[in-house]
Tab-separated table of C-alpha atoms and ligand atoms in Angstrom:
chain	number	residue	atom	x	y	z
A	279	UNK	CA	120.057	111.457	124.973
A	280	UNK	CA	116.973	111.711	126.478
A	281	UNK	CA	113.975	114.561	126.155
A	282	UNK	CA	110.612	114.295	127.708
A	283	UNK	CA	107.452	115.638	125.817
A	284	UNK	CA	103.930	116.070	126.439
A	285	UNK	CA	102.946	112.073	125.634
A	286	UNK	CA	106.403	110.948	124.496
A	287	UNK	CA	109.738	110.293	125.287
A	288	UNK	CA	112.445	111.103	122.479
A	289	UNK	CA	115.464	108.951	122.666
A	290	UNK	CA	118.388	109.847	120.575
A	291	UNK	CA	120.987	106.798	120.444
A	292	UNK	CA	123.998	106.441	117.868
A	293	UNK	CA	122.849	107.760	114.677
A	294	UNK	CA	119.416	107.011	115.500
A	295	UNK	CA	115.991	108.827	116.974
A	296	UNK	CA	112.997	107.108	118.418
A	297	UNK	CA	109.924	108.932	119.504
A	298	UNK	CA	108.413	106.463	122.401
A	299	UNK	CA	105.026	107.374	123.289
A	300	UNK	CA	104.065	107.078	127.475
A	301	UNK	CA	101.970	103.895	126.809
A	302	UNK	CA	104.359	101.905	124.696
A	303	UNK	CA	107.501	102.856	127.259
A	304	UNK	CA	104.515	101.058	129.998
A	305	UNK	CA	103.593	98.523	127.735
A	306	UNK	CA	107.381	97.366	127.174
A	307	UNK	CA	109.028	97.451	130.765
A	308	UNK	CA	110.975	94.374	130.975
A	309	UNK	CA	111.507	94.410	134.328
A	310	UNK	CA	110.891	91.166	136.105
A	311	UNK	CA	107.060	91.676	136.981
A	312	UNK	CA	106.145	92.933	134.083
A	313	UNK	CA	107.365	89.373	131.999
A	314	UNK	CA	107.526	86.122	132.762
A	315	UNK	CA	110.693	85.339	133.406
A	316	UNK	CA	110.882	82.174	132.120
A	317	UNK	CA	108.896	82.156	128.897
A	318	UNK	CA	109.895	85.935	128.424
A	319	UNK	CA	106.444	86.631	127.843
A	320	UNK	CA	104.672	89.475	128.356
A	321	UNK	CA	102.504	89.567	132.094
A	322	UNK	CA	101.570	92.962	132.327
A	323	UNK	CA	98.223	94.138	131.097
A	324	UNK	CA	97.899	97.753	129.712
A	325	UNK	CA	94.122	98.354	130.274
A	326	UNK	CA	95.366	98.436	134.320
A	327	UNK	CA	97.000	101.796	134.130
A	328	UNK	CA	95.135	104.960	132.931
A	329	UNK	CA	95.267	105.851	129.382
A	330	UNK	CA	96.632	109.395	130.059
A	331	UNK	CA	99.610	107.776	132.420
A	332	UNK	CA	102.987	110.367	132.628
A	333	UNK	CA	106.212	109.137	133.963
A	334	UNK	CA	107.172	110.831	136.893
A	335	UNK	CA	111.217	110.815	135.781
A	336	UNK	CA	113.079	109.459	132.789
A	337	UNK	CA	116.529	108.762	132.628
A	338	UNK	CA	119.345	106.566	130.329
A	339	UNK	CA	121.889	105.052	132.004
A	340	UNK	CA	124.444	101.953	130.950
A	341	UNK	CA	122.266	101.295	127.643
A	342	UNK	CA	118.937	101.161	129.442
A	343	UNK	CA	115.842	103.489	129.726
A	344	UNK	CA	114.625	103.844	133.111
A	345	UNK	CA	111.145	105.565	134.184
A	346	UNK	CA	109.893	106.030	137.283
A	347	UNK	CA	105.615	106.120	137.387
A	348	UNK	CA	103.372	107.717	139.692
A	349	UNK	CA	101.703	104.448	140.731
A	350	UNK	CA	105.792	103.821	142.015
A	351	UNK	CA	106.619	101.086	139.279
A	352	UNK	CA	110.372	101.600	138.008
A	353	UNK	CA	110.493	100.199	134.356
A	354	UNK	CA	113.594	99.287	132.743
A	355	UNK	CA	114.105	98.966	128.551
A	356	UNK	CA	117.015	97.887	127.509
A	357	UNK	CA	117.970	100.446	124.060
A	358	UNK	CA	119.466	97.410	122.131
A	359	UNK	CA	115.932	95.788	122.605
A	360	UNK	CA	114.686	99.050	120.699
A	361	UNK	CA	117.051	98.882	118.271
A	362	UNK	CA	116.463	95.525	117.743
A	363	UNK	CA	112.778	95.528	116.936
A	364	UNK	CA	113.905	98.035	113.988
A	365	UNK	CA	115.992	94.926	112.676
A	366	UNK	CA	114.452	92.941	109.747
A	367	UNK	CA	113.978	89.551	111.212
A	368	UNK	CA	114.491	87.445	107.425
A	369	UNK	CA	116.757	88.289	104.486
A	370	UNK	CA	115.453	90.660	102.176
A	371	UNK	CA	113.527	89.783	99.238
A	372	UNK	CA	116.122	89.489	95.993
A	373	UNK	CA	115.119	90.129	92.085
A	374	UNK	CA	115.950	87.405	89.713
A	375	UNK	CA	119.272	88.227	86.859
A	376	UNK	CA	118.138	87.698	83.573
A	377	UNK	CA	120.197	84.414	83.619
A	378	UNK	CA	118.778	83.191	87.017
A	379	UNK	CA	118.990	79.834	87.425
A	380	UNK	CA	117.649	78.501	91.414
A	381	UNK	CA	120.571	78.006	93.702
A	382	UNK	CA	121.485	74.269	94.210
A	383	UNK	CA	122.239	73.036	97.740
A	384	UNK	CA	123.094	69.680	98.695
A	385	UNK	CA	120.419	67.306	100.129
A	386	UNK	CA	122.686	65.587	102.602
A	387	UNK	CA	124.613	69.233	103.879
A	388	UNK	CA	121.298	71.133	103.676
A	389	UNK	CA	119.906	68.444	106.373
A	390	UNK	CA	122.853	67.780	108.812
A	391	UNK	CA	124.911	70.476	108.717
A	392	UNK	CA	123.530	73.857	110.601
A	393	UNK	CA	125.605	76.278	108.160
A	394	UNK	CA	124.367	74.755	105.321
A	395	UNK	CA	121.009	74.682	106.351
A	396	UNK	CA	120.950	78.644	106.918
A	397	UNK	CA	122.551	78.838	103.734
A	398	UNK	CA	120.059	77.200	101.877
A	399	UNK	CA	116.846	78.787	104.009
A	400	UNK	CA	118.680	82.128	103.263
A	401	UNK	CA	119.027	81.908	99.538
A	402	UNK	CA	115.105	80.129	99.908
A	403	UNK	CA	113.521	83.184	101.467
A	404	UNK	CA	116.020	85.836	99.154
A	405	UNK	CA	114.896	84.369	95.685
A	406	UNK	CA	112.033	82.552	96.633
A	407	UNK	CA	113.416	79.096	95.223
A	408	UNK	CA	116.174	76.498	95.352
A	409	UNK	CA	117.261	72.961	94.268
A	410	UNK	CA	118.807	70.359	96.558
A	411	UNK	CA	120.681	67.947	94.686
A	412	UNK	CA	122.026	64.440	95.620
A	413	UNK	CA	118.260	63.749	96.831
A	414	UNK	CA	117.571	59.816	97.540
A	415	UNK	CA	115.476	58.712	95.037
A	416	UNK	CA	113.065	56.667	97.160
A	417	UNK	CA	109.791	57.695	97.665
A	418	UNK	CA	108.320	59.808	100.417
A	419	UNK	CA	112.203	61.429	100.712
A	420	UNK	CA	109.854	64.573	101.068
A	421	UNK	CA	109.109	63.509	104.669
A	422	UNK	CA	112.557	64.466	105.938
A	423	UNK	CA	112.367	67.827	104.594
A	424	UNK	CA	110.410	68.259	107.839
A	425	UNK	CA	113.831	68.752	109.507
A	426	UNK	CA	113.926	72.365	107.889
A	427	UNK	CA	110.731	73.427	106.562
A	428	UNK	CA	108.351	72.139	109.481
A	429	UNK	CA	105.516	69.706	109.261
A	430	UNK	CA	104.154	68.554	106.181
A	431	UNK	CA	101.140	70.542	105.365
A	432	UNK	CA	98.671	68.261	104.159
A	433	UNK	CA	95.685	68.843	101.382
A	434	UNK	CA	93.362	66.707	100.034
A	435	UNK	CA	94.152	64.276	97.772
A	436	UNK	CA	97.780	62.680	99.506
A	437	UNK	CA	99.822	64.063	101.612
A	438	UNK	CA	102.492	63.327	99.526
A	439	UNK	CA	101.486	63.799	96.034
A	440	UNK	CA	102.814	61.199	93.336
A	441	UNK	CA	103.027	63.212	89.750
A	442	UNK	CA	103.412	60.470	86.709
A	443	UNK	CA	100.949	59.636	83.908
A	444	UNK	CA	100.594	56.332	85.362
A	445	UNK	CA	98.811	56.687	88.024
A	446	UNK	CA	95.431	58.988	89.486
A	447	UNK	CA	94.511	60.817	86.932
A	448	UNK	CA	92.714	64.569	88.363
A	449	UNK	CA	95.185	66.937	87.339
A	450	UNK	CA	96.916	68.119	83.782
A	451	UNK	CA	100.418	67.569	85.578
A	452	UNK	CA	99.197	64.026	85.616
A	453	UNK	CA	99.559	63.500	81.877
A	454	UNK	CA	102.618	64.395	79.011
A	455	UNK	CA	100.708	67.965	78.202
A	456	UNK	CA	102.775	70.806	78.765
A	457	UNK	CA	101.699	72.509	82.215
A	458	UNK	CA	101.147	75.924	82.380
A	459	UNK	CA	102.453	78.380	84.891
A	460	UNK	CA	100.808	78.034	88.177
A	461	UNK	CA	100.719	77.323	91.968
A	462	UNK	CA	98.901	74.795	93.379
A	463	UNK	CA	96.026	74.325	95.378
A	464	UNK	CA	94.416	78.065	94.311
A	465	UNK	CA	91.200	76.053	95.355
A	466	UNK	CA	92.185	76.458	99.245
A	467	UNK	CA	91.555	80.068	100.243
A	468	UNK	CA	94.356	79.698	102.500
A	469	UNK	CA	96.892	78.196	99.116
A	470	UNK	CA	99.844	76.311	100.328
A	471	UNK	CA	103.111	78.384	100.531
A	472	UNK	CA	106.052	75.848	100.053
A	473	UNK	CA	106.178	73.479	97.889
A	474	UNK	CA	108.650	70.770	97.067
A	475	UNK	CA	108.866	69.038	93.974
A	476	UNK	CA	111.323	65.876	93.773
A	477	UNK	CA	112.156	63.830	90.992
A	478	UNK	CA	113.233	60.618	91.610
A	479	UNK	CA	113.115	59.465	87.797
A	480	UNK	CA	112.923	61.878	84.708
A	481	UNK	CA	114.296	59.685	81.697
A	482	UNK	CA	111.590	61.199	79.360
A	483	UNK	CA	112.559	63.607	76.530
A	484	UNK	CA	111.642	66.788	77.097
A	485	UNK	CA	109.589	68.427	80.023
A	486	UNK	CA	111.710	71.017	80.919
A	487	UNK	CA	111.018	72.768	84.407
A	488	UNK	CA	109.805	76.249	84.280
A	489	UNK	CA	109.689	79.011	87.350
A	490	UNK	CA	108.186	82.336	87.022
A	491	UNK	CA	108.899	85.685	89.212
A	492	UNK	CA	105.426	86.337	90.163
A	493	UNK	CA	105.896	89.290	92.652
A	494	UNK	CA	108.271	90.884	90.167
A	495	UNK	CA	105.716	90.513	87.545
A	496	UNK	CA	102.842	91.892	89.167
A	497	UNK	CA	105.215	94.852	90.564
A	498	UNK	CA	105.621	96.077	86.978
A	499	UNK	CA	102.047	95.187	86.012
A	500	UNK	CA	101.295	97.747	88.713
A	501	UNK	CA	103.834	100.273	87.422
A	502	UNK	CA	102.712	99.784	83.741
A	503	UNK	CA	99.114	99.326	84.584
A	504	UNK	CA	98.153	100.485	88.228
A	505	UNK	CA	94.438	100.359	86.886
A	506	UNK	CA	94.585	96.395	86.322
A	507	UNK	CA	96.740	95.980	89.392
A	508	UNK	CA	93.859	97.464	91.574
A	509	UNK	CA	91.170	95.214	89.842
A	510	UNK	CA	93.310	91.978	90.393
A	511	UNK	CA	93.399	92.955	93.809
A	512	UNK	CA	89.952	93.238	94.407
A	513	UNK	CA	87.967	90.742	92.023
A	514	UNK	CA	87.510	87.588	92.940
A	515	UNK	CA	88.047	84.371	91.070
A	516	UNK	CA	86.666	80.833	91.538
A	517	UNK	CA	88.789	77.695	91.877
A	518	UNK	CA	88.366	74.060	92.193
A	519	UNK	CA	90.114	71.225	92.236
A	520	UNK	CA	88.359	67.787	92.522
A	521	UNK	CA	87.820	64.051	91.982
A	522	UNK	CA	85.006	61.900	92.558
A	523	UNK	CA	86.269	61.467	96.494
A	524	UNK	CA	87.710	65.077	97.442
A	525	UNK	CA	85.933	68.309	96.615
A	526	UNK	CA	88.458	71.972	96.839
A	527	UNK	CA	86.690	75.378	95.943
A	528	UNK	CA	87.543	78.673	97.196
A	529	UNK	CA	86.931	82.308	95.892
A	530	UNK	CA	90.046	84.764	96.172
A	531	UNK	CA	91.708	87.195	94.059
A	532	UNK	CA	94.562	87.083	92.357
A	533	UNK	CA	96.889	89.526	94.102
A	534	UNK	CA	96.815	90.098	97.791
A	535	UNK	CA	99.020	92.683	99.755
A	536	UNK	CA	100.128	93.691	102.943
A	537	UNK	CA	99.119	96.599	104.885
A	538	UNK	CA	102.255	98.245	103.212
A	539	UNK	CA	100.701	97.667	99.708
A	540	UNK	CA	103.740	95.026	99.285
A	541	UNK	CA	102.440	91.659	97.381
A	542	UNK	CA	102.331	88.768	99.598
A	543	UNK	CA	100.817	86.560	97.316
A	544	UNK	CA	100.056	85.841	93.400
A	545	UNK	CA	97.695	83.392	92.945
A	546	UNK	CA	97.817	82.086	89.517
A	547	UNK	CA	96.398	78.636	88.014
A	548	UNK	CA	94.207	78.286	84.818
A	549	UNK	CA	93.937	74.767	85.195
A	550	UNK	CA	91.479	75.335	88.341
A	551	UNK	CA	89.685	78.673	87.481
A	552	UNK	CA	85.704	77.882	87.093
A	553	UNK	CA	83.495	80.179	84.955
A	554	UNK	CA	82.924	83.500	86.817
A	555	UNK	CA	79.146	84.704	86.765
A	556	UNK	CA	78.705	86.866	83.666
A	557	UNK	CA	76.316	88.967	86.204
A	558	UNK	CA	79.422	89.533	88.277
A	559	UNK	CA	80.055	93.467	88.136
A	560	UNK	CA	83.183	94.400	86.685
A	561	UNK	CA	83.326	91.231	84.419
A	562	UNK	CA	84.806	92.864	81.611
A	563	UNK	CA	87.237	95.484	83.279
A	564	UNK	CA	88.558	91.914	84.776
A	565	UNK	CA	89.266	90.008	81.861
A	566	UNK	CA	91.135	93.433	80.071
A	567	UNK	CA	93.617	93.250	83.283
A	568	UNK	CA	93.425	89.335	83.200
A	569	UNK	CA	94.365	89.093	79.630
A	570	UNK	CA	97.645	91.393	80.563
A	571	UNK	CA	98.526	89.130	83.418
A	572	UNK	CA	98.252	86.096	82.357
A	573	UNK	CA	100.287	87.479	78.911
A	574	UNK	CA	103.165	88.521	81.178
A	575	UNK	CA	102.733	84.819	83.155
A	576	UNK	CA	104.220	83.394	79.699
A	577	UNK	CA	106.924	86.009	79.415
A	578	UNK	CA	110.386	85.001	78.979
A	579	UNK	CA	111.605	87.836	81.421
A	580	UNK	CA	109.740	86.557	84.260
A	581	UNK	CA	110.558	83.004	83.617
A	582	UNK	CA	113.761	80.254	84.581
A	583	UNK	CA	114.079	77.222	82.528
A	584	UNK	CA	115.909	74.231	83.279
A	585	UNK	CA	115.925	70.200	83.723
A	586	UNK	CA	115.326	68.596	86.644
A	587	UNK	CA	116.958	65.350	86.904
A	588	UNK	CA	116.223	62.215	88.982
A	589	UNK	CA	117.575	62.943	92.774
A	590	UNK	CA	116.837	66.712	92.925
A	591	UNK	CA	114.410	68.910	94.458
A	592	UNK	CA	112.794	72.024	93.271
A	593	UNK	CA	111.516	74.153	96.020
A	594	UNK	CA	109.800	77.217	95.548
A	595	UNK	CA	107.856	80.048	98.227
A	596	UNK	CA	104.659	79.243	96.046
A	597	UNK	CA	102.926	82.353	96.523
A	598	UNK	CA	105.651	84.070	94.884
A	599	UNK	CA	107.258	82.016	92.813
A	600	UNK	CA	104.813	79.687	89.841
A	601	UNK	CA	105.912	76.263	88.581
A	602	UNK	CA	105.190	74.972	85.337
A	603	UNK	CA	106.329	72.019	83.064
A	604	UNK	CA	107.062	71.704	79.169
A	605	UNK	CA	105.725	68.943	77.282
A	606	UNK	CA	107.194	65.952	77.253
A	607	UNK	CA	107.244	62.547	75.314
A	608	UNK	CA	106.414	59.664	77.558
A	609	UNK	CA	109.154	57.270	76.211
A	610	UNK	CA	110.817	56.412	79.645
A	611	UNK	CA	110.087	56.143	82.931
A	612	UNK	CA	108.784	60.228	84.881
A	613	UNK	CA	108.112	60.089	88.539
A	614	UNK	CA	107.711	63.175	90.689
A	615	UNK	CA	106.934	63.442	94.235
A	616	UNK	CA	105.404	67.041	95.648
A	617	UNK	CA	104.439	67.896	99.252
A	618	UNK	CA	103.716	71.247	100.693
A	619	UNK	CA	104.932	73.186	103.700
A	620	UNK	CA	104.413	76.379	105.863
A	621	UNK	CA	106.737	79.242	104.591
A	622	UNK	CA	106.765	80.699	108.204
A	623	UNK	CA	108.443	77.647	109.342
A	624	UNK	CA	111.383	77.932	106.720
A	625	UNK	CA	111.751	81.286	107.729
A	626	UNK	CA	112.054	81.025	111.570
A	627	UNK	CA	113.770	77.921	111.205
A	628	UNK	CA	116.607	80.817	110.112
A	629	UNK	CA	116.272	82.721	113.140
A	630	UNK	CA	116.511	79.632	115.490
A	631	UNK	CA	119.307	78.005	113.496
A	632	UNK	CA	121.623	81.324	113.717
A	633	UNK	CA	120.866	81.441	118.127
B	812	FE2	FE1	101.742	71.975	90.293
């Protein structure tokens, strides 16, 4: 059903209502002039009809909106395209059970078989991490990953970085310390947000893998201390990572949100955060709500322990989810491989898989 207003149309369809202003119904005719029919692109540009434009007649008929202007352009809007732009375009967003371990997905499947692959991007977006087993264990395996989680996006340092306490050392994952809960690369204001971790030997007792929840624990940090949220949001922190050839600093703080106040991104490391200024205003305030975040960082609540054995891959949407390593005793051979990616690419690569 159909009702024309002063500056909107109301359309009433199914169980739904949609209040479409004059300009939007313009701005969204997909009649052939108005796109470009073979990129489906948008052609028409609003600023060449007045601001104040009024359909002369509005009418639905066989699923479509059509309107009739005064300049004598018919538009056409197909309804399901309406109803479709209401449609969540990626899975939603799952919490972690209190047993959560990441879901495993095999290597070979997860590459060559389209199901699998959706499967496995599904359950990567939902919980924000999963394993792929049956990995090769050759180096630079990582590269083929490209197939589903786009190109390789490349930092400093290598662009595929080799973890072991044999080699480079610039980083604490580089020797048998235990490695605190973090995401890498908080020294590039724009952090990366995939990152894959394989293993192609772990014969060394001890160093567990460790994942932490980070949006669910800064969504209860902001419910148990809204104050301390706020201030995470707004103070920044300086990071750097560096050798004596490559040189990363950025300043950003911790939490950053949408325009819907929903976290997007939980930037975590105390490996790479420098000294802040002690003239800095709001120093103190800052460590009071640091002290409570980086508390809940070690929580068992947050956190998912396991091993991760030679030929699988840990993957994790790494500004949500931290990684972090226990201890270990160096008496057998450790080799991990990490290289990051672009979470939009995962993500779409869901929507063009299921077409
Ligand atoms: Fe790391």
């Amino acid at each position: 059903m159909i009702r024309i207003n002063k500056d909107s149309v109301t359309l009433s369809f199914q169980d739904q209502s949609f209040d479409l202003p004059f300009l939007w119904l313009r701005d969204n005719c997909q009649c052939d002039e108005c796109r470009i029919t073979e990129t489906e692109e948008k052609q028409f540009l609003l600023h060449t009809v007045p601001s104040d434009i009024s359909p002369d007649s509005v009418r639905e008929a066989e699923n479509n909106i059509y309107i009739s202007w005064p300049d004598g352009h018919e538009s056409i809007i197909p309804i399901n395209k309406i109803l479709e732009s209401g449609r969540s375009r990626y899975p939603e967003h799952k919490e972690w059970d209190d047993d959560f371990v990441p879901p495993k997905h095999d290597w070979n499947k997860f590459l060559n078989d389209k199901g699998a692959a959706i499967k496995g991007l599904e359950d990567f977006v939902q919980y924000g991490v999963i394993i792929l087993s049956n990995a090769p264990k050759e180096s630079n395996s990582l590269e083929l990953l490209s197939k589903r989680f786009g190109p390789i996006h490349e930092t400093l340092f290598e662009r595929i970085h080799n973890v072991s306490v044999t080699g480079h050392v610039y980083n604490v994952a580089h020797t048998s310390k235990g490695l605190p809960p973090h995401n890498d690369f908080a020294s590039y204001k724009y952090q990366p947000s995939v990152q894959a971790l394989h293993m192609l030997e772990n014969e060394c007792e001890g160093g567990e893998s460790v994942i932490v929840d980070g949006w669910k624990l800064v969504d209860d940090l902001r419910n148990d201390h809204p104050n301390y949220f706020d201030i995470l949001c707004n103070f920044n922190i300086p990071f750097r990572e560096f050798d004596e050839e490559n040189e990363t600093y950025t300043e950003a703080p911790l939490i950053q949100c949408d325009n819907n106040g929903k976290v997007e991104s939980f930037r975590f490391s105390n490996q790479l955060m420098q000294m802040i200024n002690p003239n800095k205003q709001g120093l103190k305030s800052f460590y009071d709500a640091y002290h409570e975040v980086s508390k809940r960082v070690h929580e068992d609540k947050y956190r998912s322990v396991f091993r991760l054995n030679g030929g699988e891959v840990l993957i994790v949407a790494s500004l949500r989810v931290l990684h972090a390593r226990e201890s270990f005793i160096p008496n057998g051979k450790r080799h991990l491989q990490d290289a990051y990616y672009v979470y939009d690419n995962a993500a779409n690569n869901i929507v063009l898989l299921s077409n």
